[in-house]
mmCIF file of N, CA and C in Angstrom:
data_model
loop_
_atom_site.group_PDB
_atom_site.id
_atom_site.type_symbol
_atom_site.label_atom_id
_atom_site.label_comp_id
_atom_site.label_asym_id
_atom_site.label_seq_id
_atom_site.Cartn_x
_atom_site.Cartn_y
_atom_site.Cartn_z
ATOM 1 N N MET X 744 -23.423 36.702 -20.733
ATOM 2 C CA MET X 744 -23.706 35.851 -19.587
ATOM 3 C C MET X 744 -23.401 36.625 -18.305
ATOM 4 N N ASN X 745 -24.206 36.415 -17.281
ATOM 5 C CA ASN X 745 -23.993 37.068 -15.994
ATOM 6 C C ASN X 745 -22.743 36.527 -15.314
ATOM 7 N N THR X 746 -22.156 37.369 -14.477
ATOM 8 C CA THR X 746 -20.939 36.970 -13.771
ATOM 9 C C THR X 746 -21.130 37.116 -12.264
ATOM 10 N N PHE X 747 -20.193 36.556 -11.539
ATOM 11 C CA PHE X 747 -20.146 36.712 -10.082
ATOM 12 C C PHE X 747 -18.681 36.807 -9.681
ATOM 13 N N HIS X 748 -18.440 37.276 -8.457
ATOM 14 C CA HIS X 748 -17.071 37.393 -7.984
ATOM 15 C C HIS X 748 -16.623 36.091 -7.331
ATOM 16 N N LEU X 749 -15.456 35.608 -7.760
ATOM 17 C CA LEU X 749 -14.884 34.370 -7.236
ATOM 18 C C LEU X 749 -13.543 34.672 -6.592
ATOM 19 N N ASP X 750 -13.394 34.238 -5.356
ATOM 20 C CA ASP X 750 -12.109 34.284 -4.654
ATOM 21 C C ASP X 750 -11.689 32.844 -4.383
ATOM 22 N N ILE X 751 -10.433 32.535 -4.743
ATOM 23 C CA ILE X 751 -9.861 31.230 -4.420
ATOM 24 C C ILE X 751 -8.685 31.480 -3.486
ATOM 25 N N VAL X 752 -8.731 30.821 -2.337
ATOM 26 C CA VAL X 752 -7.690 30.964 -1.327
ATOM 27 C C VAL X 752 -7.122 29.576 -1.061
ATOM 28 N N THR X 753 -5.795 29.461 -1.091
ATOM 29 C CA THR X 753 -5.133 28.200 -0.767
ATOM 30 C C THR X 753 -4.349 28.394 0.531
ATOM 31 N N ILE X 754 -3.684 27.346 0.965
ATOM 32 C CA ILE X 754 -2.882 27.442 2.183
ATOM 33 C C ILE X 754 -1.728 28.429 2.004
ATOM 34 N N TYR X 755 -1.439 28.789 0.758
ATOM 35 C CA TYR X 755 -0.350 29.736 0.482
ATOM 36 C C TYR X 755 -0.833 31.171 0.370
ATOM 37 N N GLY X 756 -2.140 31.396 0.474
ATOM 38 C CA GLY X 756 -2.687 32.755 0.411
ATOM 39 C C GLY X 756 -3.675 32.907 -0.728
ATOM 40 N N ASN X 757 -3.980 34.162 -1.065
ATOM 41 C CA ASN X 757 -4.920 34.455 -2.142
ATOM 42 C C ASN X 757 -4.352 33.955 -3.463
ATOM 43 N N PHE X 758 -5.137 33.164 -4.171
ATOM 44 C CA PHE X 758 -4.679 32.558 -5.421
ATOM 45 C C PHE X 758 -5.334 33.203 -6.632
ATOM 46 N N PHE X 759 -6.627 33.525 -6.516
ATOM 47 C CA PHE X 759 -7.389 34.020 -7.660
ATOM 48 C C PHE X 759 -8.507 34.908 -7.140
ATOM 49 N N SER X 760 -8.746 36.024 -7.823
ATOM 50 C CA SER X 760 -9.848 36.907 -7.462
ATOM 51 C C SER X 760 -10.284 37.646 -8.718
ATOM 52 N N ASP X 761 -11.500 37.316 -9.208
ATOM 53 C CA ASP X 761 -11.955 37.921 -10.457
ATOM 54 C C ASP X 761 -13.444 37.644 -10.649
ATOM 55 N N GLU X 762 -14.008 38.303 -11.644
ATOM 56 C CA GLU X 762 -15.376 38.048 -12.056
ATOM 57 C C GLU X 762 -15.360 36.875 -13.040
ATOM 58 N N VAL X 763 -16.236 35.899 -12.829
ATOM 59 C CA VAL X 763 -16.302 34.726 -13.691
ATOM 60 C C VAL X 763 -17.764 34.420 -14.036
ATOM 61 N N GLU X 764 -17.943 33.579 -15.049
ATOM 62 C CA GLU X 764 -19.286 33.185 -15.468
ATOM 63 C C GLU X 764 -19.756 31.916 -14.762
ATOM 64 N N SER X 765 -18.808 31.023 -14.460
ATOM 65 C CA SER X 765 -19.183 29.820 -13.718
ATOM 66 C C SER X 765 -17.952 29.183 -13.081
ATOM 67 N N LEU X 766 -18.232 28.373 -12.085
ATOM 68 C CA LEU X 766 -17.217 27.569 -11.416
ATOM 69 C C LEU X 766 -17.793 26.176 -11.238
ATOM 70 N N LEU X 767 -17.054 25.186 -11.711
ATOM 71 C CA LEU X 767 -17.403 23.796 -11.472
ATOM 72 C C LEU X 767 -16.360 23.236 -10.522
ATOM 73 N N VAL X 768 -16.811 22.602 -9.446
ATOM 74 C CA VAL X 768 -15.883 22.054 -8.458
ATOM 75 C C VAL X 768 -16.434 20.719 -7.968
ATOM 76 N N HIS X 769 -15.524 19.826 -7.609
ATOM 77 C CA HIS X 769 -15.905 18.494 -7.122
ATOM 78 C C HIS X 769 -16.054 18.557 -5.600
ATOM 79 N N THR X 770 -17.241 18.270 -5.103
ATOM 80 C CA THR X 770 -17.491 18.260 -3.664
ATOM 81 C C THR X 770 -17.601 16.820 -3.178
ATOM 82 N N ASP X 771 -17.742 16.660 -1.878
ATOM 83 C CA ASP X 771 -17.919 15.319 -1.313
ATOM 84 C C ASP X 771 -19.186 14.645 -1.842
ATOM 85 N N ASP X 772 -20.150 15.447 -2.317
ATOM 86 C CA ASP X 772 -21.407 14.907 -2.841
ATOM 87 C C ASP X 772 -21.455 14.868 -4.366
ATOM 88 N N GLY X 773 -20.346 15.178 -5.028
ATOM 89 C CA GLY X 773 -20.316 15.173 -6.489
ATOM 90 C C GLY X 773 -19.990 16.553 -7.040
ATOM 91 N N ASP X 774 -20.029 16.676 -8.363
ATOM 92 C CA ASP X 774 -19.711 17.944 -9.004
ATOM 93 C C ASP X 774 -20.835 18.955 -8.802
ATOM 94 N N VAL X 775 -20.438 20.201 -8.578
ATOM 95 C CA VAL X 775 -21.380 21.302 -8.412
ATOM 96 C C VAL X 775 -20.920 22.434 -9.314
ATOM 97 N N GLU X 776 -21.863 22.985 -10.085
ATOM 98 C CA GLU X 776 -21.537 24.146 -10.907
ATOM 99 C C GLU X 776 -22.248 25.363 -10.336
ATOM 100 N N ILE X 777 -21.472 26.410 -10.121
ATOM 101 C CA ILE X 777 -21.995 27.653 -9.572
ATOM 102 C C ILE X 777 -22.130 28.663 -10.713
ATOM 103 N N LEU X 778 -23.305 29.266 -10.810
ATOM 104 C CA LEU X 778 -23.573 30.324 -11.780
ATOM 105 C C LEU X 778 -24.016 31.567 -11.026
ATOM 106 N N ALA X 779 -24.028 32.705 -11.690
ATOM 107 C CA ALA X 779 -24.503 33.946 -11.067
ATOM 108 C C ALA X 779 -25.926 33.732 -10.547
ATOM 109 N N GLY X 780 -26.189 34.235 -9.352
ATOM 110 C CA GLY X 780 -27.514 34.120 -8.759
ATOM 111 C C GLY X 780 -27.752 32.807 -8.036
ATOM 112 N N HIS X 781 -26.733 31.988 -7.889
ATOM 113 C CA HIS X 781 -26.868 30.707 -7.189
ATOM 114 C C HIS X 781 -27.332 30.949 -5.756
ATOM 115 N N ALA X 782 -28.147 30.053 -5.240
ATOM 116 C CA ALA X 782 -28.604 30.134 -3.850
ATOM 117 C C ALA X 782 -27.413 29.983 -2.909
ATOM 118 N N ASP X 783 -27.555 30.504 -1.698
ATOM 119 C CA ASP X 783 -26.509 30.314 -0.696
ATOM 120 C C ASP X 783 -26.210 28.828 -0.576
ATOM 121 N N PHE X 784 -24.913 28.523 -0.409
ATOM 122 C CA PHE X 784 -24.484 27.135 -0.483
ATOM 123 C C PHE X 784 -23.170 26.992 0.265
ATOM 124 N N LEU X 785 -23.001 25.869 0.941
ATOM 125 C CA LEU X 785 -21.756 25.558 1.623
ATOM 126 C C LEU X 785 -21.512 24.057 1.466
ATOM 127 N N ALA X 786 -20.297 23.688 1.041
ATOM 128 C CA ALA X 786 -19.998 22.267 0.856
ATOM 129 C C ALA X 786 -18.515 22.016 1.046
ATOM 130 N N ALA X 787 -18.204 20.782 1.440
ATOM 131 C CA ALA X 787 -16.814 20.332 1.529
ATOM 132 C C ALA X 787 -16.331 19.998 0.119
ATOM 133 N N VAL X 788 -15.101 20.379 -0.170
ATOM 134 C CA VAL X 788 -14.508 20.131 -1.482
ATOM 135 C C VAL X 788 -13.646 18.874 -1.409
ATOM 136 N N ALA X 789 -13.797 18.017 -2.403
ATOM 137 C CA ALA X 789 -13.007 16.787 -2.496
ATOM 138 C C ALA X 789 -11.930 16.971 -3.567
ATOM 139 N N THR X 790 -11.003 16.063 -3.629
ATOM 140 C CA THR X 790 -9.993 16.104 -4.675
ATOM 141 C C THR X 790 -10.656 15.808 -6.008
ATOM 142 N N GLY X 791 -10.397 16.668 -6.990
ATOM 143 C CA GLY X 791 -10.989 16.462 -8.306
ATOM 144 C C GLY X 791 -10.697 17.618 -9.238
ATOM 145 N N ARG X 792 -11.411 17.602 -10.340
ATOM 146 C CA ARG X 792 -11.242 18.613 -11.367
ATOM 147 C C ARG X 792 -12.098 19.831 -11.045
ATOM 148 N N ALA X 793 -11.551 20.994 -11.314
ATOM 149 C CA ALA X 793 -12.305 22.240 -11.222
ATOM 150 C C ALA X 793 -12.256 22.906 -12.593
ATOM 151 N N ARG X 794 -13.272 23.714 -12.873
ATOM 152 C CA ARG X 794 -13.296 24.452 -14.135
ATOM 153 C C ARG X 794 -13.824 25.854 -13.880
ATOM 154 N N ILE X 795 -13.109 26.827 -14.396
ATOM 155 C CA ILE X 795 -13.557 28.218 -14.331
ATOM 156 C C ILE X 795 -13.892 28.657 -15.741
ATOM 157 N N LEU X 796 -15.052 29.289 -15.907
ATOM 158 C CA LEU X 796 -15.434 29.872 -17.188
ATOM 159 C C LEU X 796 -15.374 31.384 -17.031
ATOM 160 N N LYS X 797 -14.483 32.008 -17.795
ATOM 161 C CA LYS X 797 -14.299 33.461 -17.739
ATOM 162 C C LYS X 797 -14.174 33.972 -19.164
ATOM 163 N N ASP X 798 -14.969 34.977 -19.490
ATOM 164 C CA ASP X 798 -14.964 35.555 -20.835
ATOM 165 C C ASP X 798 -15.167 34.488 -21.907
ATOM 166 N N GLY X 799 -16.008 33.500 -21.607
ATOM 167 C CA GLY X 799 -16.322 32.446 -22.563
ATOM 168 C C GLY X 799 -15.251 31.389 -22.720
ATOM 169 N N LYS X 800 -14.168 31.469 -21.955
ATOM 170 C CA LYS X 800 -13.065 30.513 -22.065
ATOM 171 C C LYS X 800 -12.990 29.649 -20.819
ATOM 172 N N GLU X 801 -12.865 28.324 -21.032
ATOM 173 C CA GLU X 801 -12.738 27.382 -19.928
ATOM 174 C C GLU X 801 -11.276 27.248 -19.529
ATOM 175 N N ARG X 802 -11.082 27.148 -18.223
ATOM 176 C CA ARG X 802 -9.747 26.871 -17.696
ATOM 177 C C ARG X 802 -9.907 25.799 -16.620
ATOM 178 N N PHE X 803 -9.202 24.683 -16.810
ATOM 179 C CA PHE X 803 -9.318 23.548 -15.898
ATOM 180 C C PHE X 803 -8.201 23.578 -14.865
ATOM 181 N N ALA X 804 -8.471 22.955 -13.713
ATOM 182 C CA ALA X 804 -7.494 22.948 -12.624
ATOM 183 C C ALA X 804 -7.667 21.686 -11.785
ATOM 184 N N SER X 805 -6.614 21.369 -11.060
ATOM 185 C CA SER X 805 -6.650 20.322 -10.054
ATOM 186 C C SER X 805 -6.910 21.001 -8.713
ATOM 187 N N CYS X 806 -7.854 20.464 -7.969
ATOM 188 C CA CYS X 806 -8.259 21.084 -6.706
ATOM 189 C C CYS X 806 -8.388 19.982 -5.665
ATOM 190 N N SER X 807 -7.968 20.271 -4.425
ATOM 191 C CA SER X 807 -8.130 19.241 -3.396
ATOM 192 C C SER X 807 -8.403 19.846 -2.029
ATOM 193 N N GLY X 808 -9.420 19.298 -1.395
ATOM 194 C CA GLY X 808 -9.747 19.639 -0.016
ATOM 195 C C GLY X 808 -10.291 21.036 0.170
ATOM 196 N N GLY X 809 -10.853 21.268 1.339
ATOM 197 C CA GLY X 809 -11.341 22.587 1.699
ATOM 198 C C GLY X 809 -12.848 22.692 1.652
ATOM 199 N N PHE X 810 -13.333 23.904 1.327
ATOM 200 C CA PHE X 810 -14.778 24.121 1.242
ATOM 201 C C PHE X 810 -15.088 25.222 0.242
ATOM 202 N N ILE X 811 -16.342 25.250 -0.201
ATOM 203 C CA ILE X 811 -16.838 26.311 -1.069
ATOM 204 C C ILE X 811 -18.015 26.958 -0.365
ATOM 205 N N SER X 812 -18.034 28.284 -0.403
ATOM 206 C CA SER X 812 -19.105 29.060 0.211
ATOM 207 C C SER X 812 -19.679 30.012 -0.838
ATOM 208 N N VAL X 813 -20.992 29.937 -1.014
ATOM 209 C CA VAL X 813 -21.677 30.814 -1.960
ATOM 210 C C VAL X 813 -22.646 31.685 -1.171
ATOM 211 N N THR X 814 -22.509 32.996 -1.311
ATOM 212 C CA THR X 814 -23.434 33.954 -0.703
ATOM 213 C C THR X 814 -23.790 35.001 -1.751
ATOM 214 N N LYS X 815 -24.668 35.893 -1.398
ATOM 215 C CA LYS X 815 -25.056 36.961 -2.324
ATOM 216 C C LYS X 815 -23.867 37.845 -2.712
ATOM 217 N N SER X 816 -22.873 37.938 -1.834
ATOM 218 C CA SER X 816 -21.714 38.799 -2.117
ATOM 219 C C SER X 816 -20.657 38.123 -2.980
ATOM 220 N N GLY X 817 -20.774 36.815 -3.217
ATOM 221 C CA GLY X 817 -19.810 36.147 -4.079
ATOM 222 C C GLY X 817 -19.532 34.723 -3.650
ATOM 223 N N VAL X 818 -18.521 34.160 -4.273
ATOM 224 C CA VAL X 818 -18.153 32.766 -4.027
ATOM 225 C C VAL X 818 -16.728 32.727 -3.517
ATOM 226 N N LYS X 819 -16.535 31.959 -2.464
ATOM 227 C CA LYS X 819 -15.194 31.763 -1.920
ATOM 228 C C LYS X 819 -14.908 30.278 -1.913
ATOM 229 N N LEU X 820 -13.789 29.919 -2.561
ATOM 230 C CA LEU X 820 -13.295 28.562 -2.561
ATOM 231 C C LEU X 820 -12.016 28.560 -1.738
ATOM 232 N N VAL X 821 -12.064 27.886 -0.598
ATOM 233 C CA VAL X 821 -10.904 27.775 0.282
ATOM 234 C C VAL X 821 -10.440 26.330 0.163
ATOM 235 N N THR X 822 -9.237 26.144 -0.370
ATOM 236 C CA THR X 822 -8.797 24.801 -0.716
ATOM 237 C C THR X 822 -7.343 24.569 -0.350
ATOM 238 N N ASN X 823 -7.012 23.324 -0.094
ATOM 239 C CA ASN X 823 -5.623 22.981 0.203
ATOM 240 C C ASN X 823 -4.735 23.265 -0.996
ATOM 241 N N THR X 824 -5.176 22.803 -2.179
ATOM 242 C CA THR X 824 -4.402 23.043 -3.399
ATOM 243 C C THR X 824 -5.327 23.409 -4.542
ATOM 244 N N PHE X 825 -4.859 24.281 -5.405
ATOM 245 C CA PHE X 825 -5.560 24.654 -6.633
ATOM 246 C C PHE X 825 -4.478 24.963 -7.643
ATOM 247 N N GLU X 826 -4.465 24.203 -8.728
ATOM 248 C CA GLU X 826 -3.390 24.336 -9.707
ATOM 249 C C GLU X 826 -3.971 24.234 -11.111
ATOM 250 N N PHE X 827 -3.826 25.303 -11.905
ATOM 251 C CA PHE X 827 -4.327 25.287 -13.263
ATOM 252 C C PHE X 827 -3.567 24.250 -14.091
ATOM 253 N N ALA X 828 -4.272 23.610 -15.024
ATOM 254 C CA ALA X 828 -3.704 22.525 -15.827
ATOM 255 C C ALA X 828 -2.398 22.921 -16.503
ATOM 256 N N ASP X 829 -2.355 24.132 -17.052
ATOM 257 C CA ASP X 829 -1.156 24.552 -17.782
ATOM 258 C C ASP X 829 0.010 24.908 -16.866
ATOM 259 N N GLU X 830 -0.206 24.852 -15.554
ATOM 260 C CA GLU X 830 0.863 25.147 -14.592
ATOM 261 C C GLU X 830 1.343 23.901 -13.843
ATOM 262 N N ILE X 831 0.716 22.761 -14.123
ATOM 263 C CA ILE X 831 1.097 21.519 -13.442
ATOM 264 C C ILE X 831 2.380 20.980 -14.054
ATOM 265 N N ASP X 832 3.332 20.668 -13.198
ATOM 266 C CA ASP X 832 4.577 20.027 -13.621
ATOM 267 C C ASP X 832 4.292 18.523 -13.698
ATOM 268 N N LEU X 833 4.101 18.028 -14.916
ATOM 269 C CA LEU X 833 3.699 16.641 -15.115
ATOM 270 C C LEU X 833 4.742 15.653 -14.589
ATOM 271 N N ASN X 834 6.004 15.933 -14.797
ATOM 272 C CA ASN X 834 7.052 15.036 -14.297
ATOM 273 C C ASN X 834 7.036 14.971 -12.776
ATOM 274 N N ARG X 835 6.834 16.112 -12.139
ATOM 275 C CA ARG X 835 6.759 16.152 -10.673
ATOM 276 C C ARG X 835 5.541 15.373 -10.173
ATOM 277 N N ALA X 836 4.410 15.516 -10.874
ATOM 278 C CA ALA X 836 3.196 14.794 -10.490
ATOM 279 C C ALA X 836 3.391 13.282 -10.624
ATOM 280 N N LYS X 837 4.060 12.861 -11.704
ATOM 281 C CA LYS X 837 4.319 11.430 -11.891
ATOM 282 C C LYS X 837 5.276 10.896 -10.818
ATOM 283 N N ALA X 838 6.262 11.700 -10.458
ATOM 284 C CA ALA X 838 7.189 11.299 -9.391
ATOM 285 C C ALA X 838 6.445 11.184 -8.057
ATOM 286 N N ALA X 839 5.521 12.118 -7.793
ATOM 287 C CA ALA X 839 4.730 12.074 -6.559
ATOM 288 C C ALA X 839 3.848 10.825 -6.529
ATOM 289 N N LYS X 840 3.312 10.447 -7.687
ATOM 290 C CA LYS X 840 2.492 9.232 -7.772
ATOM 291 C C LYS X 840 3.327 8.003 -7.408
ATOM 292 N N GLU X 841 4.507 7.899 -7.995
ATOM 293 C CA GLU X 841 5.374 6.752 -7.707
ATOM 294 C C GLU X 841 5.782 6.719 -6.233
ATOM 295 N N LYS X 842 6.086 7.873 -5.676
ATOM 296 C CA LYS X 842 6.474 7.952 -4.265
ATOM 297 C C LYS X 842 5.312 7.510 -3.367
ATOM 298 N N ALA X 843 4.100 7.950 -3.697
ATOM 299 C CA ALA X 843 2.927 7.574 -2.903
ATOM 300 C C ALA X 843 2.664 6.070 -2.998
ATOM 301 N N GLU X 844 2.845 5.504 -4.186
ATOM 302 C CA GLU X 844 2.650 4.060 -4.346
ATOM 303 C C GLU X 844 3.652 3.281 -3.494
ATOM 304 N N ARG X 845 4.893 3.737 -3.463
ATOM 305 C CA ARG X 845 5.899 3.081 -2.618
ATOM 306 C C ARG X 845 5.555 3.235 -1.138
ATOM 307 N N ALA X 846 5.046 4.409 -0.769
ATOM 308 C CA ALA X 846 4.679 4.654 0.636
ATOM 309 C C ALA X 846 3.543 3.733 1.071
ATOM 310 N N ILE X 847 2.610 3.461 0.177
ATOM 311 C CA ILE X 847 1.517 2.537 0.504
ATOM 312 C C ILE X 847 2.081 1.141 0.780
ATOM 313 N N GLU X 848 3.022 0.715 -0.062
ATOM 314 C CA GLU X 848 3.630 -0.610 0.115
ATOM 315 C C GLU X 848 4.399 -0.719 1.434
ATOM 316 N N ARG X 849 5.013 0.379 1.865
ATOM 317 C CA ARG X 849 5.842 0.368 3.079
ATOM 318 C C ARG X 849 5.066 0.737 4.344
ATOM 319 N N ALA X 850 3.837 1.165 4.199
ATOM 320 C CA ALA X 850 3.063 1.652 5.344
ATOM 321 C C ALA X 850 2.956 0.594 6.434
ATOM 322 N N LYS X 851 3.070 1.064 7.674
ATOM 323 C CA LYS X 851 3.043 0.152 8.828
ATOM 324 C C LYS X 851 1.739 0.214 9.623
ATOM 325 N N ASN X 852 0.913 1.225 9.349
ATOM 326 C CA ASN X 852 -0.340 1.352 10.091
ATOM 327 C C ASN X 852 -1.379 2.093 9.235
ATOM 328 N N ASP X 853 -2.604 2.162 9.739
ATOM 329 C CA ASP X 853 -3.696 2.788 8.991
ATOM 330 C C ASP X 853 -3.431 4.261 8.691
ATOM 331 N N ARG X 854 -2.835 4.965 9.637
ATOM 332 C CA ARG X 854 -2.549 6.385 9.424
ATOM 333 C C ARG X 854 -1.623 6.578 8.231
ATOM 334 N N GLU X 855 -0.559 5.798 8.177
ATOM 335 C CA GLU X 855 0.398 5.895 7.063
ATOM 336 C C GLU X 855 -0.257 5.502 5.740
ATOM 337 N N ILE X 856 -1.090 4.481 5.774
ATOM 338 C CA ILE X 856 -1.799 4.053 4.557
ATOM 339 C C ILE X 856 -2.731 5.155 4.067
ATOM 340 N N ASN X 857 -3.517 5.730 4.970
ATOM 341 C CA ASN X 857 -4.466 6.778 4.583
ATOM 342 C C ASN X 857 -3.764 8.021 4.037
ATOM 343 N N LEU X 858 -2.666 8.405 4.666
ATOM 344 C CA LEU X 858 -1.904 9.563 4.191
ATOM 345 C C LEU X 858 -1.336 9.298 2.797
ATOM 346 N N ALA X 859 -0.766 8.120 2.596
ATOM 347 C CA ALA X 859 -0.199 7.773 1.286
ATOM 348 C C ALA X 859 -1.291 7.692 0.217
ATOM 349 N N LYS X 860 -2.454 7.158 0.567
ATOM 350 C CA LYS X 860 -3.555 7.073 -0.390
ATOM 351 C C LYS X 860 -4.052 8.469 -0.781
ATOM 352 N N ALA X 861 -4.099 9.383 0.174
ATOM 353 C CA ALA X 861 -4.509 10.762 -0.132
ATOM 354 C C ALA X 861 -3.507 11.414 -1.083
ATOM 355 N N LYS X 862 -2.229 11.184 -0.849
ATOM 356 C CA LYS X 862 -1.194 11.731 -1.733
ATOM 357 C C LYS X 862 -1.291 11.110 -3.127
ATOM 358 N N LEU X 863 -1.582 9.823 -3.179
ATOM 359 C CA LEU X 863 -1.729 9.150 -4.461
ATOM 360 C C LEU X 863 -2.925 9.721 -5.230
ATOM 361 N N THR X 864 -4.034 9.934 -4.550
ATOM 362 C CA THR X 864 -5.220 10.505 -5.185
ATOM 363 C C THR X 864 -4.920 11.884 -5.758
ATOM 364 N N ARG X 865 -4.235 12.733 -4.988
ATOM 365 C CA ARG X 865 -3.880 14.080 -5.485
ATOM 366 C C ARG X 865 -2.958 13.990 -6.695
ATOM 367 N N ALA X 866 -1.972 13.104 -6.636
ATOM 368 C CA ALA X 866 -1.027 12.975 -7.751
ATOM 369 C C ALA X 866 -1.739 12.502 -9.019
ATOM 370 N N ILE X 867 -2.597 11.511 -8.895
ATOM 371 C CA ILE X 867 -3.335 11.004 -10.059
ATOM 372 C C ILE X 867 -4.238 12.094 -10.628
ATOM 373 N N ASN X 868 -4.885 12.848 -9.762
ATOM 374 C CA ASN X 868 -5.741 13.937 -10.223
ATOM 375 C C ASN X 868 -4.926 14.976 -10.997
ATOM 376 N N ARG X 869 -3.775 15.348 -10.473
ATOM 377 C CA ARG X 869 -2.907 16.331 -11.157
ATOM 378 C C ARG X 869 -2.476 15.793 -12.524
ATOM 379 N N ILE X 870 -2.117 14.529 -12.591
ATOM 380 C CA ILE X 870 -1.712 13.921 -13.866
ATOM 381 C C ILE X 870 -2.868 13.965 -14.861
ATOM 382 N N ASN X 871 -4.044 13.542 -14.415
ATOM 383 C CA ASN X 871 -5.218 13.538 -15.300
ATOM 384 C C ASN X 871 -5.552 14.925 -15.823
ATOM 385 N N ILE X 872 -5.493 15.912 -14.963
ATOM 386 C CA ILE X 872 -5.785 17.284 -15.368
ATOM 387 C C ILE X 872 -4.732 17.786 -16.356
ATOM 388 N N ALA X 873 -3.478 17.538 -16.063
ATOM 389 C CA ALA X 873 -2.385 18.018 -16.923
ATOM 390 C C ALA X 873 -2.432 17.370 -18.308
ATOM 391 N N GLU X 874 -2.775 16.106 -18.366
ATOM 392 C CA GLU X 874 -2.772 15.392 -19.640
ATOM 393 C C GLU X 874 -3.984 15.694 -20.502
ATOM 394 N N LYS X 875 -5.022 16.299 -19.929
ATOM 395 C CA LYS X 875 -6.233 16.624 -20.683
ATOM 396 C C LYS X 875 -6.332 18.116 -20.981
ATOM 397 N N LYS X 876 -5.218 18.784 -21.111
ATOM 398 C CA LYS X 876 -5.218 20.239 -21.366
ATOM 399 C C LYS X 876 -6.065 20.625 -22.539
#
């Protein structure tokens, strides 16, 4: 299978850089799978599941926010968070979910509600990814 170069950058710096066969990522418009030779593409990334196919092996991850850019020179995924399923601390994710649920209950305005809901969405996504290893 043909490959392309994938760079994943998070707020903490370069996270991943390698040749891969495909990348599946959740965008604001739904799931998009990138293969070698994909047309130029730019999209906002939403919180959801990501999948990298490398050497015939799938690796799933939790991904949230940012954008994906596809050009002839490769693919760049710039995201707030990217965490492979086998690296997710499930207990920490469950604690974050409970904390976000409490924050929603205590929220005093729309800003606090929206922030807590975003945290809840990320926590649930991390839990789902971790439990489906």
